[in-house]
GROMACS .gro file of N, CA and C in nm:
model
  378
    1MET      N    1   3.332  -0.734   0.763
    1MET     CA    2   3.260  -0.751   0.794
    1MET      C    3   3.265  -0.681   0.634
    2GLU      N    4   3.240  -0.754   0.455
    2GLU     CA    5   3.280  -0.643   0.418
    2GLU      C    6   3.097  -0.692   0.328
    3ILE      N    7   3.113  -0.543   0.272
    3ILE     CA    8   2.922  -0.489   0.217
    3ILE      C    9   2.920  -0.428   0.147
    4ARG      N   10   2.871  -0.423   0.036
    4ARG     CA   11   2.870  -0.319  -0.065
    4ARG      C   12   2.650  -0.328  -0.083
    5PRO      N   13   2.711  -0.228  -0.162
    5PRO     CA   14   2.567  -0.166  -0.267
    5PRO      C   15   2.522  -0.266  -0.326
    6ILE      N   16   2.354  -0.212  -0.348
    6ILE     CA   17   2.320  -0.371  -0.468
    6ILE      C   18   2.244  -0.268  -0.548
    7LYS      N   19   2.346  -0.215  -0.650
    7LYS     CA   20   2.377  -0.226  -0.799
    7LYS      C   21   2.318  -0.231  -0.912
    8THR      N   22   2.285  -0.438  -0.913
    8THR     CA   23   2.240  -0.448  -0.991
    8THR      C   24   2.124  -0.556  -0.953
    9PRO      N   25   2.055  -0.645  -1.073
    9PRO     CA   26   1.971  -0.791  -1.047
    9PRO      C   27   2.031  -0.826  -0.997
   10THR      N   28   2.211  -0.925  -0.970
   10THR     CA   29   2.260  -0.979  -1.040
   10THR      C   30   2.272  -1.029  -0.831
   11ASP      N   31   2.317  -0.858  -0.808
   11ASP     CA   32   2.368  -0.813  -0.643
   11ASP      C   33   2.272  -0.833  -0.584
   12TYR      N   34   2.104  -0.842  -0.643
   12TYR     CA   35   2.009  -0.798  -0.581
   12TYR      C   36   1.928  -0.925  -0.521
   13GLN      N   37   1.963  -1.013  -0.619
   13GLN     CA   38   1.980  -1.171  -0.630
   13GLN      C   39   2.021  -1.267  -0.503
   14ALA      N   40   2.182  -1.207  -0.556
   14ALA     CA   41   2.247  -1.267  -0.431
   14ALA      C   42   2.213  -1.260  -0.251
   15THR      N   43   2.200  -1.125  -0.322
   15THR     CA   44   2.197  -1.024  -0.150
   15THR      C   45   2.083  -1.146  -0.071
   16LEU      N   46   1.987  -1.162  -0.183
   16LEU     CA   47   1.864  -1.227  -0.133
   16LEU      C   48   1.898  -1.416  -0.037
   17LYS      N   49   1.973  -1.479  -0.171
   17LYS     CA   50   2.026  -1.573  -0.127
   17LYS      C   51   2.153  -1.605   0.007
   18GLU      N   52   2.186  -1.491   0.025
   18GLU     CA   53   2.273  -1.429   0.159
   18GLU      C   54   2.202  -1.379   0.307
   19ILE      N   55   2.074  -1.341   0.235
   19ILE     CA   56   2.023  -1.296   0.385
   19ILE      C   57   1.903  -1.460   0.398
   20GLU      N   58   1.844  -1.541   0.309
   20GLU     CA   59   1.784  -1.653   0.323
   20GLU      C   60   1.881  -1.756   0.471
   21LEU      N   61   1.977  -1.792   0.418
   21LEU     CA   62   2.165  -1.830   0.471
   21LEU      C   63   2.131  -1.756   0.630
   22LEU      N   64   2.137  -1.623   0.646
   22LEU     CA   65   2.162  -1.591   0.754
   22LEU      C   66   2.047  -1.539   0.873
   23MET      N   67   1.917  -1.644   0.797
   23MET     CA   68   1.729  -1.582   0.872
   23MET      C   69   1.826  -1.669   1.004
   24VAL      N   70   1.843  -1.728   1.030
   24VAL     CA   71   1.849  -1.858   1.134
   24VAL      C   72   1.953  -1.753   1.210
   25ALA      N   73   2.004  -1.605   1.237
   25ALA     CA   74   2.121  -1.582   1.325
   25ALA      C   75   2.093  -1.503   1.415
   26GLU      N   76   2.154  -1.517   1.477
   26GLU     CA   77   2.111  -1.500   1.653
   26GLU      C   78   2.084  -1.316   1.627
   27ALA      N   79   2.061  -1.220   1.728
   27ALA     CA   80   2.068  -1.151   1.698
   27ALA      C   81   2.200  -1.059   1.818
   28ASP      N   82   2.200  -0.898   1.772
   28ASP     CA   83   2.348  -0.926   1.869
   28ASP      C   84   2.490  -1.005   1.851
   29THR      N   85   2.508  -1.070   1.716
   29THR     CA   86   2.609  -1.110   1.703
   29THR      C   87   2.633  -1.089   1.526
   30PRO      N   88   2.790  -1.142   1.444
   30PRO     CA   89   2.825  -1.066   1.365
   30PRO      C   90   2.789  -1.096   1.285
   31GLU      N   91   2.688  -1.265   1.279
   31GLU     CA   92   2.652  -1.276   1.210
   31GLU      C   93   2.439  -1.215   1.223
   32GLY      N   94   2.421  -1.163   1.268
   32GLY     CA   95   2.321  -1.066   1.305
   32GLY      C   96   2.229  -0.945   1.282
   33ASP      N   97   2.387  -0.881   1.267
   33ASP     CA   98   2.409  -0.762   1.238
   33ASP      C   99   2.449  -0.780   1.054
   34ARG      N  100   2.515  -0.837   1.047
   34ARG     CA  101   2.503  -0.847   0.862
   34ARG      C  102   2.411  -0.872   0.817
   35LEU      N  103   2.257  -0.980   0.881
   35LEU     CA  104   2.191  -1.002   0.888
   35LEU      C  105   2.063  -0.842   0.796
   36ASP      N  106   2.096  -0.810   0.941
   36ASP     CA  107   2.043  -0.612   0.973
   36ASP      C  108   2.057  -0.568   0.848
   37VAL      N  109   2.210  -0.543   0.852
   37VAL     CA  110   2.279  -0.441   0.723
   37VAL      C  111   2.159  -0.466   0.587
   38LEU      N  112   2.178  -0.614   0.530
   38LEU     CA  113   2.151  -0.650   0.459
   38LEU      C  114   2.063  -0.627   0.431
   39VAL      N  115   1.913  -0.681   0.516
   39VAL     CA  116   1.811  -0.685   0.512
   39VAL      C  117   1.699  -0.456   0.445
   40THR      N  118   1.861  -0.394   0.480
   40THR     CA  119   1.829  -0.269   0.523
   40THR      C  120   1.862  -0.179   0.340
   41LEU      N  121   2.012  -0.309   0.296
   41LEU     CA  122   1.979  -0.270   0.099
   41LEU      C  123   1.874  -0.328   0.110
   42VAL      N  124   1.817  -0.394   0.115
   42VAL     CA  125   1.809  -0.464   0.008
   42VAL      C  126   1.628  -0.411  -0.021
   43GLU      N  127   1.565  -0.371   0.123
   43GLU     CA  128   1.426  -0.251   0.196
   43GLU      C  129   1.482  -0.159   0.051
   44ALA      N  130   1.631  -0.078   0.097
   44ALA     CA  131   1.647   0.086  -0.031
   44ALA      C  132   1.573   0.034  -0.162
   45TYR      N  133   1.734  -0.149  -0.179
   45TYR     CA  134   1.710  -0.125  -0.357
   45TYR      C  135   1.568  -0.156  -0.424
   46GLU      N  136   1.449  -0.201  -0.343
   46GLU     CA  137   1.363  -0.300  -0.351
   46GLU      C  138   1.223  -0.198  -0.328
   47ARG      N  139   1.254  -0.016  -0.250
   47ARG     CA  140   1.215   0.050  -0.225
   47ARG      C  141   1.140   0.186  -0.398
   48GLU      N  142   1.337   0.117  -0.483
   48GLU     CA  143   1.352   0.256  -0.556
   48GLU      C  144   1.313   0.199  -0.715
   49HIS      N  145   1.335   0.027  -0.754
   49HIS     CA  146   1.305  -0.004  -0.797
   49HIS      C  147   1.177  -0.137  -0.819
   50TYR      N  148   1.120  -0.176  -0.701
   50TYR     CA  149   0.954  -0.227  -0.698
   50TYR      C  150   0.894  -0.125  -0.635
   51PRO      N  151   0.893  -0.014  -0.663
   51PRO     CA  152   0.828   0.070  -0.563
   51PRO      C  153   0.638   0.043  -0.559
   52ILE      N  154   0.585   0.007  -0.468
   52ILE     CA  155   0.418  -0.104  -0.449
   52ILE      C  156   0.315   0.102  -0.430
   53ASP      N  157   0.291   0.024  -0.519
   53ASP     CA  158   0.156   0.150  -0.616
   53ASP      C  159   0.087   0.128  -0.462
   54PHE      N  160   0.002   0.252  -0.390
   54PHE     CA  161  -0.196   0.208  -0.267
   54PHE      C  162  -0.259   0.167  -0.464
   55PRO      N  163  -0.396   0.057  -0.381
   55PRO     CA  164  -0.429   0.077  -0.447
   55PRO      C  165  -0.581   0.149  -0.528
   56ASP      N  166  -0.599   0.111  -0.572
   56ASP     CA  167  -0.743   0.133  -0.705
   56ASP      C  168  -0.824   0.225  -0.506
   57PRO      N  169  -0.920   0.368  -0.507
   57PRO     CA  170  -0.964   0.362  -0.395
   57PRO      C  171  -1.080   0.317  -0.400
   58VAL      N  172  -1.126   0.274  -0.511
   58VAL     CA  173  -1.304   0.170  -0.553
   58VAL      C  174  -1.223   0.049  -0.418
   59GLU      N  175  -1.112  -0.018  -0.535
   59GLU     CA  176  -1.103  -0.146  -0.415
   59GLU      C  177  -1.035  -0.155  -0.285
   60ALA      N  178  -1.056  -0.065  -0.253
   60ALA     CA  179  -0.989  -0.068  -0.128
   60ALA      C  180  -1.145  -0.069  -0.021
   61ILE      N  181  -1.169   0.024  -0.097
   61ILE     CA  182  -1.333   0.022  -0.028
   61ILE      C  183  -1.370  -0.086  -0.054
   62LYS      N  184  -1.426  -0.130  -0.112
   62LYS     CA  185  -1.465  -0.297  -0.120
   62LYS      C  186  -1.362  -0.379  -0.090
   63PHE      N  187  -1.284  -0.392  -0.057
   63PHE     CA  188  -1.179  -0.492   0.034
   63PHE      C  189  -1.216  -0.457   0.166
   64ARG      N  190  -1.222  -0.333   0.240
   64ARG     CA  191  -1.186  -0.290   0.334
   64ARG      C  192  -1.365  -0.393   0.389
   65MET      N  193  -1.485  -0.343   0.281
   65MET     CA  194  -1.618  -0.443   0.321
   65MET      C  195  -1.603  -0.543   0.328
   66GLU      N  196  -1.519  -0.607   0.271
   66GLU     CA  197  -1.545  -0.724   0.273
   66GLU      C  198  -1.452  -0.811   0.353
   67GLN      N  199  -1.301  -0.705   0.421
   67GLN     CA  200  -1.262  -0.725   0.516
   67GLN      C  201  -1.341  -0.768   0.687
   68GLN      N  202  -1.376  -0.603   0.662
   68GLN     CA  203  -1.528  -0.592   0.766
   68GLN      C  204  -1.632  -0.622   0.804
   69GLY      N  205  -1.661  -0.765   0.728
   69GLY     CA  206  -1.809  -0.715   0.652
   69GLY      C  207  -1.892  -0.626   0.674
   70LEU      N  208  -1.868  -0.505   0.557
   70LEU     CA  209  -1.974  -0.386   0.599
   70LEU      C  210  -2.076  -0.402   0.511
   71THR      N  211  -2.158  -0.373   0.496
   71THR     CA  212  -2.316  -0.316   0.395
   71THR      C  213  -2.246  -0.204   0.314
   72VAL      N  214  -2.301  -0.189   0.244
   72VAL     CA  215  -2.380  -0.035   0.114
   72VAL      C  216  -2.445   0.052   0.320
   73GLU      N  217  -2.538  -0.060   0.320
   73GLU     CA  218  -2.535   0.053   0.504
   73GLU      C  219  -2.518   0.139   0.602
   74ASP      N  220  -2.374   0.053   0.592
   74ASP     CA  221  -2.186   0.107   0.659
   74ASP      C  222  -2.168   0.216   0.626
   75LEU      N  223  -2.198   0.241   0.528
   75LEU     CA  224  -2.123   0.293   0.454
   75LEU      C  225  -2.204   0.424   0.454
   76VAL      N  226  -2.321   0.427   0.488
   76VAL     CA  227  -2.377   0.601   0.443
   76VAL      C  228  -2.330   0.683   0.519
   77PRO      N  229  -2.318   0.700   0.658
   77PRO     CA  230  -2.311   0.796   0.715
   77PRO      C  231  -2.175   0.868   0.675
   78VAL      N  232  -2.116   0.789   0.577
   78VAL     CA  233  -1.993   0.894   0.577
   78VAL      C  234  -1.959   0.944   0.460
   79ILE      N  235  -2.082   0.852   0.357
   79ILE     CA  236  -2.081   0.858   0.249
   79ILE      C  237  -2.167   0.982   0.196
   80GLY      N  238  -2.315   0.898   0.251
   80GLY     CA  239  -2.470   0.944   0.160
   80GLY      C  240  -2.555   0.816   0.209
   81ARG      N  241  -2.645   0.913   0.168
   81ARG     CA  242  -2.727   0.834   0.121
   81ARG      C  243  -2.696   0.693  -0.015
   82LYS      N  244  -2.785   0.605   0.029
   82LYS     CA  245  -2.726   0.483  -0.026
   82LYS      C  246  -2.746   0.437  -0.185
   83ASN      N  247  -2.798   0.551  -0.262
   83ASN     CA  248  -2.715   0.575  -0.424
   83ASN      C  249  -2.651   0.633  -0.399
   84ARG      N  250  -2.572   0.772  -0.382
   84ARG     CA  251  -2.457   0.764  -0.336
   84ARG      C  252  -2.382   0.650  -0.305
   85VAL      N  253  -2.360   0.582  -0.207
   85VAL     CA  254  -2.275   0.449  -0.236
   85VAL      C  255  -2.266   0.453  -0.274
   86TYR      N  256  -2.387   0.359  -0.403
   86TYR     CA  257  -2.364   0.278  -0.529
   86TYR      C  258  -2.307   0.348  -0.605
   87GLU      N  259  -2.337   0.518  -0.621
   87GLU     CA  260  -2.255   0.518  -0.669
   87GLU      C  261  -2.068   0.528  -0.705
   88ILE      N  262  -2.072   0.572  -0.624
   88ILE     CA  263  -1.926   0.525  -0.545
   88ILE      C  264  -1.823   0.460  -0.658
   89LEU      N  265  -1.884   0.297  -0.582
   89LEU     CA  266  -1.854   0.146  -0.575
   89LEU      C  267  -1.905   0.151  -0.737
   90ALA      N  268  -1.972   0.215  -0.769
   90ALA     CA  269  -2.017   0.173  -0.982
   90ALA      C  270  -1.878   0.266  -1.036
   91ARG      N  271  -1.785   0.385  -0.952
   91ARG     CA  272  -1.772   0.445  -0.956
   91ARG      C  273  -1.766   0.571  -1.053
   92LYS      N  274  -1.933   0.596  -1.075
   92LYS     CA  275  -2.004   0.745  -1.130
   92LYS      C  276  -1.975   0.827  -1.078
   93ARG      N  277  -1.919   0.849  -0.977
   93ARG     CA  278  -1.901   0.934  -0.880
   93ARG      C  279  -1.797   0.965  -0.789
   94PRO      N  280  -1.707   1.076  -0.820
   94PRO     CA  281  -1.566   1.098  -0.789
   94PRO      C  282  -1.610   1.096  -0.568
   95LEU      N  283  -1.527   1.058  -0.590
   95LEU     CA  284  -1.482   1.048  -0.376
   95LEU      C  285  -1.517   1.246  -0.339
   96THR      N  286  -1.573   1.312  -0.253
   96THR     CA  287  -1.487   1.402  -0.255
   96THR      C  288  -1.439   1.411  -0.073
   97LEU      N  289  -1.410   1.522  -0.039
   97LEU     CA  290  -1.284   1.594   0.085
   97LEU      C  291  -1.364   1.483   0.189
   98ARG      N  292  -1.410   1.581   0.172
   98ARG     CA  293  -1.493   1.479   0.365
   98ARG      C  294  -1.524   1.316   0.335
   99MET      N  295  -1.575   1.325   0.229
   99MET     CA  296  -1.663   1.180   0.175
   99MET      C  297  -1.475   1.037   0.244
  100ILE      N  298  -1.344   1.130   0.201
  100ILE     CA  299  -1.212   1.033   0.159
  100ILE      C  300  -1.183   1.059   0.367
  101GLU      N  301  -1.210   1.146   0.417
  101GLU     CA  302  -1.150   1.157   0.552
  101GLU      C  303  -1.232   1.118   0.628
  102GLY      N  304  -1.353   1.045   0.579
  102GLY     CA  305  -1.452   1.031   0.686
  102GLY      C  306  -1.472   0.840   0.640
  103LEU      N  307  -1.413   0.810   0.543
  103LEU     CA  308  -1.334   0.693   0.488
  103LEU      C  309  -1.236   0.638   0.568
  104HIS      N  310  -1.154   0.727   0.568
  104HIS     CA  311  -0.979   0.660   0.642
  104HIS      C  312  -0.987   0.730   0.825
  105GLU      N  313  -1.105   0.783   0.804
  105GLU     CA  314  -1.129   0.747   1.028
  105GLU      C  315  -1.125   0.681   1.081
  106THR      N  316  -1.346   0.633   1.050
  106THR     CA  317  -1.408   0.591   0.976
  106THR      C  318  -1.350   0.395   1.004
  107PHE      N  319  -1.262   0.399   0.888
  107PHE     CA  320  -1.305   0.271   0.804
  107PHE      C  321  -1.093   0.241   0.792
  108SER      N  322  -1.046   0.338   0.874
  108SER     CA  323  -0.903   0.299   0.869
  108SER      C  324  -0.874   0.272   0.700
  109ILE      N  325  -0.925   0.334   0.579
  109ILE     CA  326  -0.842   0.264   0.476
  109ILE      C  327  -0.753   0.455   0.446
  110PRO      N  328  -0.648   0.358   0.421
  110PRO     CA  329  -0.544   0.447   0.385
  110PRO      C  330  -0.602   0.616   0.301
  111ALA      N  331  -0.543   0.679   0.324
  111ALA     CA  332  -0.623   0.822   0.253
  111ALA      C  333  -0.490   0.841   0.173
  112GLU      N  334  -0.387   0.845   0.155
  112GLU     CA  335  -0.260   0.784  -0.017
  112GLU      C  336  -0.389   0.773  -0.117
  113SER      N  337  -0.484   0.600  -0.100
  113SER     CA  338  -0.533   0.559  -0.172
  113SER      C  339  -0.636   0.694  -0.197
  114LEU      N  340  -0.745   0.729  -0.124
  114LEU     CA  341  -0.829   0.797  -0.176
  114LEU      C  342  -0.734   0.931  -0.222
  115ILE      N  343  -0.725   0.964  -0.152
  115ILE     CA  344  -0.672   1.116  -0.204
  115ILE      C  345  -0.568   1.056  -0.390
  116LYS      N  346  -0.503   0.999  -0.401
  116LYS     CA  347  -0.511   0.986  -0.505
  116LYS      C  348  -0.625   0.925  -0.619
  117HIS      N  349  -0.692   0.864  -0.610
  117HIS     CA  350  -0.818   0.863  -0.739
  117HIS      C  351  -0.862   1.029  -0.750
  118ALA      N  352  -0.849   1.087  -0.594
  118ALA     CA  353  -0.983   1.222  -0.626
  118ALA      C  354  -0.819   1.292  -0.744
  119SER      N  355  -0.700   1.332  -0.655
  119SER     CA  356  -0.659   1.409  -0.800
  119SER      C  357  -0.583   1.353  -0.978
  120HIS      N  358  -0.592   1.221  -0.956
  120HIS     CA  359  -0.605   1.110  -1.076
  120HIS      C  360  -0.729   1.186  -1.148
  121ARG      N  361  -0.854   1.157  -1.087
  121ARG     CA  362  -0.964   1.200  -1.196
  121ARG      C  363  -0.954   1.384  -1.243
  122ARG      N  364  -0.886   1.491  -1.095
  122ARG     CA  365  -0.900   1.610  -1.175
  122ARG      C  366  -0.773   1.618  -1.278
  123GLY      N  367  -0.667   1.567  -1.242
  123GLY     CA  368  -0.534   1.591  -1.458
  123GLY      C  369  -0.625   1.556  -1.526
  124HIS      N  370  -0.800   1.426  -1.520
  124HIS     CA  371  -0.783   1.419  -1.640
  124HIS      C  372  -0.863   1.465  -1.674
  125ALA      N  373  -0.936   1.527  -1.550
  125ALA     CA  374  -1.093   1.704  -1.596
  125ALA      C  375  -0.999   1.765  -1.651
  126ALA      N  376  -0.898   1.826  -1.674
  126ALA     CA  377  -0.837   1.960  -1.763
  126ALA      C  378  -0.827   1.932  -1.862
   0.00000   0.00000   0.00000
């Protein structure tokens, strides 16, 4: 089983095609093992060349609201008064650490999305 690193976009495309052919391979067979190794190589290549950034925090909040059928009133216990929730959603007020923690714990919004927002805003304030 000769396997080489993925170094170029051409290598990447060729590996994707081979993975597609191996998708029907049984686990614990030479083909299944090859599939596992190739998928690992593709994941490493994609992490380096096609990183996925976290969504904007306000968009993450709105997405979770839509996903769970939440209203502004549902956010009040975590963010504060209704007008404060509207200010956050309109990007007129930054999230505080307490809000970030509450949104993460209560609604399972990735903290990284919310923290990125806070550090991004600090960077512009300097």
